[in-house]
CSV table of C-alpha atoms in Angstrom, one decimal:
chain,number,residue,atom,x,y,z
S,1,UNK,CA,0.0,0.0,0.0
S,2,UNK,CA,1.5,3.6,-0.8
S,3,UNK,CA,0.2,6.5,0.0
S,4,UNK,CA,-2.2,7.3,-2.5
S,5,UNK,CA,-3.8,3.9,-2.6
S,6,UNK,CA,-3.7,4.3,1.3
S,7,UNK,CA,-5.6,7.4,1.5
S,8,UNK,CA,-8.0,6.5,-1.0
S,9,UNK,CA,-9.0,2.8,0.1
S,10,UNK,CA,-11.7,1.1,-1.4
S,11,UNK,CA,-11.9,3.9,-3.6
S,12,UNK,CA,-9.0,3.7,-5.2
S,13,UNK,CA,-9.6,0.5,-7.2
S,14,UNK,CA,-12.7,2.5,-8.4
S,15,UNK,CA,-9.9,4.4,-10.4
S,16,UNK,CA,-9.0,3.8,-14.0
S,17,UNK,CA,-6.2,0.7,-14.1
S,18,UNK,CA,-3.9,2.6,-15.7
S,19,UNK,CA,-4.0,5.3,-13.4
S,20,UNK,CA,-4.2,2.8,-10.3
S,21,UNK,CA,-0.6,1.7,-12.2
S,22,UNK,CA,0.6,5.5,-12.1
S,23,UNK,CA,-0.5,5.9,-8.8
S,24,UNK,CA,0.6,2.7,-7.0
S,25,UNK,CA,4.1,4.1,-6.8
S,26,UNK,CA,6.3,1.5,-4.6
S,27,UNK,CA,8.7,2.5,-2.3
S,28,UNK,CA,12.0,3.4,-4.6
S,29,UNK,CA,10.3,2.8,-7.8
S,30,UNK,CA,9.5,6.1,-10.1
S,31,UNK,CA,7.1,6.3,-12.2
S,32,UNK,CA,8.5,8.5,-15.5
S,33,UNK,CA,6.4,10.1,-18.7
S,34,UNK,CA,6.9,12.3,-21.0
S,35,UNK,CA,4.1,14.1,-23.2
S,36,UNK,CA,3.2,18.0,-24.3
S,37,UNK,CA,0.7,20.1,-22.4
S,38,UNK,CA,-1.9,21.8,-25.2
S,39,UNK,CA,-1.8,24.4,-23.4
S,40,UNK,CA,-0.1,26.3,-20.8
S,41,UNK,CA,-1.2,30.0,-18.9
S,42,UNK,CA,-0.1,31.7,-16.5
S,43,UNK,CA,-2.2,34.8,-14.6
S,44,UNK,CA,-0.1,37.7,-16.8
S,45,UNK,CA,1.7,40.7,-16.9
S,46,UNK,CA,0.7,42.0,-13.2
S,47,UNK,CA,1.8,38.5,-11.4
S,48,UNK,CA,5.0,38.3,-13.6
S,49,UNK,CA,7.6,39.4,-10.7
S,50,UNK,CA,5.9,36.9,-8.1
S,51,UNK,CA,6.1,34.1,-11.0
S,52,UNK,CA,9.6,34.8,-11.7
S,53,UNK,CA,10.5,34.6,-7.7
S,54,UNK,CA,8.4,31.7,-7.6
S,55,UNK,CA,10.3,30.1,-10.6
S,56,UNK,CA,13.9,29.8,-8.9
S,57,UNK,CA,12.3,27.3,-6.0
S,58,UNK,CA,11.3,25.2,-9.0
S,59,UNK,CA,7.0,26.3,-8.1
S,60,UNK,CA,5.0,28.7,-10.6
S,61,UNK,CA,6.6,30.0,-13.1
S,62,UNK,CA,6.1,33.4,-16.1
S,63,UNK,CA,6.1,31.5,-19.7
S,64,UNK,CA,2.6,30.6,-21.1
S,65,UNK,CA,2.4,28.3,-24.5
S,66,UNK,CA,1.2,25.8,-26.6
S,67,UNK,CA,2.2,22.8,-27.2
S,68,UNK,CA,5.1,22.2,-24.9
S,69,UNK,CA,7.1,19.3,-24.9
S,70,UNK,CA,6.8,18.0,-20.9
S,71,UNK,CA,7.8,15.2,-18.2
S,72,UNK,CA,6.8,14.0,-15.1
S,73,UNK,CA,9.0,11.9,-12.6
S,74,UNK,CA,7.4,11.1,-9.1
S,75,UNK,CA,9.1,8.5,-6.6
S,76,UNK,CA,8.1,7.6,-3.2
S,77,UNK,CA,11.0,6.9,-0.5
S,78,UNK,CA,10.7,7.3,3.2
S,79,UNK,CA,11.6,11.1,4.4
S,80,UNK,CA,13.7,12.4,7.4
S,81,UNK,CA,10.5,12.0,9.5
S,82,UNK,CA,10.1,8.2,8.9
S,83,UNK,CA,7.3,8.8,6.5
S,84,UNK,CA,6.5,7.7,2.8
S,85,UNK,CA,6.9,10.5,1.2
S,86,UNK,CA,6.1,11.1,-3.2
S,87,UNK,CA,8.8,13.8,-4.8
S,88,UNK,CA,6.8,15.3,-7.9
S,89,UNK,CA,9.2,17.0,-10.4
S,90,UNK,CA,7.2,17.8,-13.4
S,91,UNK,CA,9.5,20.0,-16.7
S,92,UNK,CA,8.3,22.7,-18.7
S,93,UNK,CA,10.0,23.1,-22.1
S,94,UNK,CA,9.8,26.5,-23.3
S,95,UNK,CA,11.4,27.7,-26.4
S,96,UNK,CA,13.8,30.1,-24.4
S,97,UNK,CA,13.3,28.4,-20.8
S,98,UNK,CA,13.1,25.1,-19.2
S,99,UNK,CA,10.6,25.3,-16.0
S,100,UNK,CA,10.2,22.9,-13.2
S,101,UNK,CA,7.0,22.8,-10.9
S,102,UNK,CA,8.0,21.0,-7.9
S,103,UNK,CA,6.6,19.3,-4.6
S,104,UNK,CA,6.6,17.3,-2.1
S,105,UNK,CA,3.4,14.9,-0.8
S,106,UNK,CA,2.9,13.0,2.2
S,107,UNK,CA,-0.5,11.8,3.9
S,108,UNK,CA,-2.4,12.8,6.7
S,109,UNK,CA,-4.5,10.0,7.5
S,110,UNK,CA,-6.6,11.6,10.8
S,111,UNK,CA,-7.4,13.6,8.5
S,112,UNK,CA,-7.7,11.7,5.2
S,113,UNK,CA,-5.9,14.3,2.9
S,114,UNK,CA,-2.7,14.7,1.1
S,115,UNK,CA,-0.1,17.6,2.7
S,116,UNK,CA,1.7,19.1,-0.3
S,117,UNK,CA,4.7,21.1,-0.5
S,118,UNK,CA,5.6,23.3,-3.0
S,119,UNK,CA,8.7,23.9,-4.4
S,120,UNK,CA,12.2,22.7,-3.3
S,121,UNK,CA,12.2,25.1,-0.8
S,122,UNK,CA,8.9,24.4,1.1
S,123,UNK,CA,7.8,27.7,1.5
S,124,UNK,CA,4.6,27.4,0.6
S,125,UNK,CA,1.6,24.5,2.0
S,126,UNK,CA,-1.5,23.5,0.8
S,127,UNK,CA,-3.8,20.8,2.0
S,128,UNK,CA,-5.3,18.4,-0.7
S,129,UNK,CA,-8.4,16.3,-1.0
S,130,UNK,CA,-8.3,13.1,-3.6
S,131,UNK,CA,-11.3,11.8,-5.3
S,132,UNK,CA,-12.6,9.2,-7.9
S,133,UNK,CA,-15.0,10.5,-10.3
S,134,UNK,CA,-17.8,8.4,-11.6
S,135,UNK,CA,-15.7,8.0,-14.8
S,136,UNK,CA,-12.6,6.6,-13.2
S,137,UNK,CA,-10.5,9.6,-13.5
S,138,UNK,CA,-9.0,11.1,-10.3
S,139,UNK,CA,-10.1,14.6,-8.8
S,140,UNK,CA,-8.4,17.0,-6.6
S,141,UNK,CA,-8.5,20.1,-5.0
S,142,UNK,CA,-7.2,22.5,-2.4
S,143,UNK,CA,-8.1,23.0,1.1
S,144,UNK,CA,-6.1,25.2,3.6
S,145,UNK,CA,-3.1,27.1,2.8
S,146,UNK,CA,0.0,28.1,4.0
S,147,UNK,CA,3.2,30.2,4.2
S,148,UNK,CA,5.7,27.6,5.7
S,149,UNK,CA,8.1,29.5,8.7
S,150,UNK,CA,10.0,26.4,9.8
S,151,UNK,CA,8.2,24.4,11.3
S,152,UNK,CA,5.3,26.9,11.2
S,153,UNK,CA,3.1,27.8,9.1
S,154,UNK,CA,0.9,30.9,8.9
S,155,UNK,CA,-2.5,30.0,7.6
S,156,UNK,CA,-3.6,32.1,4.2
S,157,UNK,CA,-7.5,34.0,4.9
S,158,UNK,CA,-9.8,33.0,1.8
S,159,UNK,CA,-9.4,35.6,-0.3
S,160,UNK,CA,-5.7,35.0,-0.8
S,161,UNK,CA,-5.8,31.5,-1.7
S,162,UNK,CA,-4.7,30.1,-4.8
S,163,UNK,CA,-7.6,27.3,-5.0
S,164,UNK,CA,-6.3,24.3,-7.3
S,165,UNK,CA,-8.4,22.0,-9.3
S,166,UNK,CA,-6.6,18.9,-10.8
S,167,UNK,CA,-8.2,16.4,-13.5
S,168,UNK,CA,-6.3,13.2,-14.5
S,169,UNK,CA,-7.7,10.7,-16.7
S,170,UNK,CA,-6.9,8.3,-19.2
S,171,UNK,CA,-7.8,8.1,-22.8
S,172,UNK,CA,-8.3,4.6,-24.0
S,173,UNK,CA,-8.7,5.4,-27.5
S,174,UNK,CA,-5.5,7.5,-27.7
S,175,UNK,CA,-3.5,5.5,-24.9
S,176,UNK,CA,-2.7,8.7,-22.9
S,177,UNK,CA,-3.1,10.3,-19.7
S,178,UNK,CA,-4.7,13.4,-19.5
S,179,UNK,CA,-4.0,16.6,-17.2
S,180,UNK,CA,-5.9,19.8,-16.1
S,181,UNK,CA,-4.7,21.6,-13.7
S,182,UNK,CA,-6.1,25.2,-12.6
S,183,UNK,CA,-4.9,27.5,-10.2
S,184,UNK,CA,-7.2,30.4,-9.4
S,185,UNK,CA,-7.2,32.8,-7.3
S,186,UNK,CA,-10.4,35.2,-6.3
S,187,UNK,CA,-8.8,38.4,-6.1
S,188,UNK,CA,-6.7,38.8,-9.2
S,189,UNK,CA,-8.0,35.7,-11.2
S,190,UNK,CA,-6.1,32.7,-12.9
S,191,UNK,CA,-2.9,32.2,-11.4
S,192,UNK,CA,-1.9,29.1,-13.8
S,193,UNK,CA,-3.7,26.8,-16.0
S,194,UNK,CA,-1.7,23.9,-18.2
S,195,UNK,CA,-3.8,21.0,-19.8
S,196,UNK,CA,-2.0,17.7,-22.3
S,197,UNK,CA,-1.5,14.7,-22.2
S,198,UNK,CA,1.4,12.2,-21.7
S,199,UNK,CA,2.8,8.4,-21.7
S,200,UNK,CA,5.0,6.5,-19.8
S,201,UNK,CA,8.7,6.6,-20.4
S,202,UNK,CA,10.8,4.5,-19.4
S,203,UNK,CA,13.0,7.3,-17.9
């Protein structure tokens, strides 16, 4: 049992198989794939200083796009805490840039929800809840946030959360995974939004 499979119990063999494959993820194993995202946006002009910060811990990042080439690598190992723990590392490759959109995810059972750090410095925390649609595919979204302070964490009011909606599927006809991912926020609007599809690699 890994942590996904953990957290999501009977549930998760309501998932499609291939993505109960992608998500199985044994301890030391990594899953690899490698794909292009349709379409890739960011929340513009007025956000670009944050996104550029944000893009040297390896989080959010300034480049939209079409059609960029992308990969995805995510292995679970056992963290300095004693606790199974997935490292996502997902690569952006822009014409003048190559992005990486980091994190780290480990489970809270009590509270049946996924803790996910972002970026390889953890500065920032969000909470995430992991669902199987009707249709196999696997659903997830943002709870509470947080600015990480060491140990700490100082809990982000409503209106300044980024609130993330994730959609991953699998296309039978086409033999691909599919993404959507958005990131909005209600203040100043879309923070990100990337959508594709990709296959397994072998590295």
């Amino acid at each position: 049992m890994t942590i996904y499979s953990t957290l999501l119990g009977d549930d998760f063999q309501k998932l499609h198989p291939k993505l109960q494959h992608r998500y199985a993820l044994p301890l030391d194993e990594t899953f690899y794939a490698e794909g292009v995202m349709s379409r890739i946006q960011n929340g513009g002009w007025l956000l670009s200083p944050f996104f550029r910060v944000a893009s040297r811990i390896n989080f959010l990042f300034p480049e939209s796009g079409e059609g960029v080439p992308f990969s995805i690598a995510n292995r679970c190992a056992i963290n300095q805490d004693g606790e199974a723990e997935v490292a996502w590392e997902r690569t952006f490759h822009f014409p003048k840039a190559v992005r990486k959109f980091n994190a780290k995810m480990t489970v809270d059972l009590e509270r049946k929800l996924v803790k996910d750090y972002l970026g390889d410095v953890p500065f920032f925390y969000s909470d995430l809840n992991f669902n199987v649609t009707k249709d196999g595919f696997l659903l997830i979204t943002s709870g509470v946030q947080k600015i990480v302070l060491g140990r700490k964490g100082l809990i982000l009011p409503g209106p300044l959360n980024g609130r993330v909606t994730v959609l991953e599927g699998y296309d039978d006809e086409k033999g691909v995974y599919t993404i959507h991912v958005s990131i909005y926020n209600d203040l100043v609007g879309r923070l990100m939004m990337y959508a594709g599809e990709f296959k397994e690699s072998t590295h």
